[in-house]
Coordinates of C-alpha atoms in Angstrom, one line a residue:
X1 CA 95.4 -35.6 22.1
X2 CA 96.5 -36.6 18.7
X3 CA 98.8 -40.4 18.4
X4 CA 100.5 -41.7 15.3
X5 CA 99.8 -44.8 14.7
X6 CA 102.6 -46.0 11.9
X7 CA 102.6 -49.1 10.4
X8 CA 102.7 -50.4 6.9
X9 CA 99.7 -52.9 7.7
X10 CA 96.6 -50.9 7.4
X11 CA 94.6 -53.7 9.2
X12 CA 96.8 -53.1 12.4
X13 CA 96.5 -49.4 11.6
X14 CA 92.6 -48.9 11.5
X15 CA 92.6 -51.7 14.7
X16 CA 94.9 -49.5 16.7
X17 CA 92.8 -46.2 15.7
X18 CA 89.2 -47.6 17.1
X19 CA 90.3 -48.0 20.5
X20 CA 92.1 -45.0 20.5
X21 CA 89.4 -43.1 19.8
X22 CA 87.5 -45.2 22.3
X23 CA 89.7 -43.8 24.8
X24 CA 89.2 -40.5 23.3
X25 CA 92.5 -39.8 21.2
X26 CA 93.0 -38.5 17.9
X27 CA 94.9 -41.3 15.6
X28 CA 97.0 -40.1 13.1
X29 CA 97.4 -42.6 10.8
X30 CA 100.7 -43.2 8.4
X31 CA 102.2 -46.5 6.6
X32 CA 105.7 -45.6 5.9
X33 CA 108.9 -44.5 8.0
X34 CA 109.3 -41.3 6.0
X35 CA 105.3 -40.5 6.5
X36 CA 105.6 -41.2 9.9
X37 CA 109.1 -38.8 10.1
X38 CA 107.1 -36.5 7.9
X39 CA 103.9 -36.6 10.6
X40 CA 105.8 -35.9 13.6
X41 CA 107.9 -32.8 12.0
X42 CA 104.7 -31.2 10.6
X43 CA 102.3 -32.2 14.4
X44 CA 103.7 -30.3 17.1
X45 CA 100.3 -31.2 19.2
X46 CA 101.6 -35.3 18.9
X47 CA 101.4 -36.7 22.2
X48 CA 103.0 -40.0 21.1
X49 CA 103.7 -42.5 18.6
X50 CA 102.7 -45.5 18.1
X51 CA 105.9 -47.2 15.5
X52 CA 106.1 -50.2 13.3
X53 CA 110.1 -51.2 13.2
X54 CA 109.8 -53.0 9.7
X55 CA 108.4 -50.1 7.1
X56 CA 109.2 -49.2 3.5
X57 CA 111.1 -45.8 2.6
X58 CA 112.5 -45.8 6.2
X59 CA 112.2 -48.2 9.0
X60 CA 111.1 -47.5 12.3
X61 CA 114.9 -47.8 13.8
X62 CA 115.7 -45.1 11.4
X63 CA 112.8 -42.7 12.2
X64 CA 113.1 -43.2 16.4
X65 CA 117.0 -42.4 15.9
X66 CA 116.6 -39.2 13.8
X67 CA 114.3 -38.2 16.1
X68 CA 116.1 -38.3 18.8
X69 CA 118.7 -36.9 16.6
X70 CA 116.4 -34.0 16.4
X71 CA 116.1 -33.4 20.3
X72 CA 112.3 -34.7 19.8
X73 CA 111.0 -36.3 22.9
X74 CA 107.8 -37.6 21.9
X75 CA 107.0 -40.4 23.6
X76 CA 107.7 -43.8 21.0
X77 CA 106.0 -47.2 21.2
X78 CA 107.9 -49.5 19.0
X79 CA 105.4 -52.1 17.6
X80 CA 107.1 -55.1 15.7
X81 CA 107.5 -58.9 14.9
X82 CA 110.9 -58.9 16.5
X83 CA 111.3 -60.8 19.3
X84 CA 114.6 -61.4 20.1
X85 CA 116.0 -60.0 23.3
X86 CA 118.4 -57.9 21.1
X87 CA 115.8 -56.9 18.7
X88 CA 114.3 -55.1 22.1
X89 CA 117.4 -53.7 23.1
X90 CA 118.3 -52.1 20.4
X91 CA 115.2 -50.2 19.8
X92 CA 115.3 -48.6 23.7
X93 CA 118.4 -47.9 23.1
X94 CA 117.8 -46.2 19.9
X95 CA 115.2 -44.1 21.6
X96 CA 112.2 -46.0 21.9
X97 CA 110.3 -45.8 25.7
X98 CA 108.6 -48.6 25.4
X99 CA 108.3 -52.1 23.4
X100 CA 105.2 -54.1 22.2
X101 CA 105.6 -57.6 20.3
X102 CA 102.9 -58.8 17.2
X103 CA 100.7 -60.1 17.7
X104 CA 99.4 -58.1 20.6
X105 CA 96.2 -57.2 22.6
X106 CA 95.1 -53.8 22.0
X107 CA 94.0 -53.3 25.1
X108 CA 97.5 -54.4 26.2
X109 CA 98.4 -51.5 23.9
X110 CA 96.2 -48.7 25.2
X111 CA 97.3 -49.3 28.8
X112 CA 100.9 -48.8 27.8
X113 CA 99.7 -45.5 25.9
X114 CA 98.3 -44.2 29.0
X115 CA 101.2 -44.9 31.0
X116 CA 103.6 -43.7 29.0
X117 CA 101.7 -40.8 28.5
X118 CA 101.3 -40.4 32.5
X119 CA 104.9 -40.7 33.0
X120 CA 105.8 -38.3 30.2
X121 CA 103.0 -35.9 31.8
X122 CA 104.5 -35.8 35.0
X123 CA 108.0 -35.2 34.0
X124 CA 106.8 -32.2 32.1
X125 CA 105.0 -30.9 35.0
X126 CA 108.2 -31.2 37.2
X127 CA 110.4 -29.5 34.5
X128 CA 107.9 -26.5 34.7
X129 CA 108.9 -23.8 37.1
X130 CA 106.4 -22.6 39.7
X131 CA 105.6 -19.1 38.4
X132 CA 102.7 -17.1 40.2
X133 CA 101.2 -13.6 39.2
X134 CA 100.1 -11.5 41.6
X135 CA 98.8 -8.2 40.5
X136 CA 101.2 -6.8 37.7
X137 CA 104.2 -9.3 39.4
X138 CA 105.7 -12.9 38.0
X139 CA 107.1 -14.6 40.5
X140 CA 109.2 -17.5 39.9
X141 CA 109.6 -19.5 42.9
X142 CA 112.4 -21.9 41.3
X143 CA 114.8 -19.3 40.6
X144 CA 113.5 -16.7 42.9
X145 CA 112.8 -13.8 40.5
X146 CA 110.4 -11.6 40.7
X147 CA 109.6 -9.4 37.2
X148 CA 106.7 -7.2 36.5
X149 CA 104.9 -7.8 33.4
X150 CA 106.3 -5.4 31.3
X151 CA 109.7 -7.3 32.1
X152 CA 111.4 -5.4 34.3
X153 CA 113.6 -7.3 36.9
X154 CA 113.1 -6.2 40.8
X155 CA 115.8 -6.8 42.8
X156 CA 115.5 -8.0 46.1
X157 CA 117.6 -9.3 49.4
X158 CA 118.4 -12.6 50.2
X159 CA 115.8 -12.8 52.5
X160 CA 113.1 -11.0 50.7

């Protein structure tokens, strides 16, 4: 699974790509807001980012709100000097899902990555409906269709 990792300080950059791939992820690196903007528009296989607030062109605020904006709902690690209690605040409430504070332990780092990224997993599985094939039938067993593969709706009876 591919994570961008954006953040104007390369050191923190590279750091945070090793022990993804340790964990066997595939870091996309940027070092601006508008790269990282950029990224997630032209990655549809992103499974999350990883996202610096303070970052020339546009700052992370900036890129989680036109995101969101954009009905994106990859998941977003904000990753900043900010401290404050309202610093934090404001960037879940921009959009963010989660909320790291420099400096950091990167293993600190990966184990909210793979939450985040178990949550997000099993919110997607429940949004998925049940549908089963048998032979040249779908059936969906949330809405209680059944279609043949060419399409074409059968009707059936309540109870059926």
């Amino acid at each position: 699974m591919k994570i961008l990792v954006a953040d104007d300080d390369k050191e923190i950059v590279e750091l945070l790509s090793i022990y993804l791939q340790n964990e066997g992820y595939e870091p996309v690196k940027v070092y601006t807001g508008q790269e990282a903007l950029n990224a997630v528009r032209s990655t549809p296989e992103l499974g999350l980012l990883i996202l610096d607030i303070m970052m020339p062109e546009l700052d992370g605020m900036q890129v989680v709100k036109t995101l969101r904006k954009e009905d994106s709902q990859i998941p977003i690690i904000m990753l900043t000097a900010k401290t404050t209690d309202m610093d934090k605040i404001k960037g879940l409430v921009a959009g963010a899902d989660d909320y790291v504070t420099k400096p950091f332990n990167p293993l600190e780092v990966m184990a909210r990555v793979k939450s985040l990224l178990r949550r997000t997993k099993m919110s997607s599985e429940q949004n998925q409906p049940e549908i089963l094939e048998v032979g040249s039938l779908i059936i969906n067993r949330d809405s209680h269709e059944v279609t043949t593969v060419d399409g074409v709706a059968i009707q059936l009876t309540a109870l059926e």
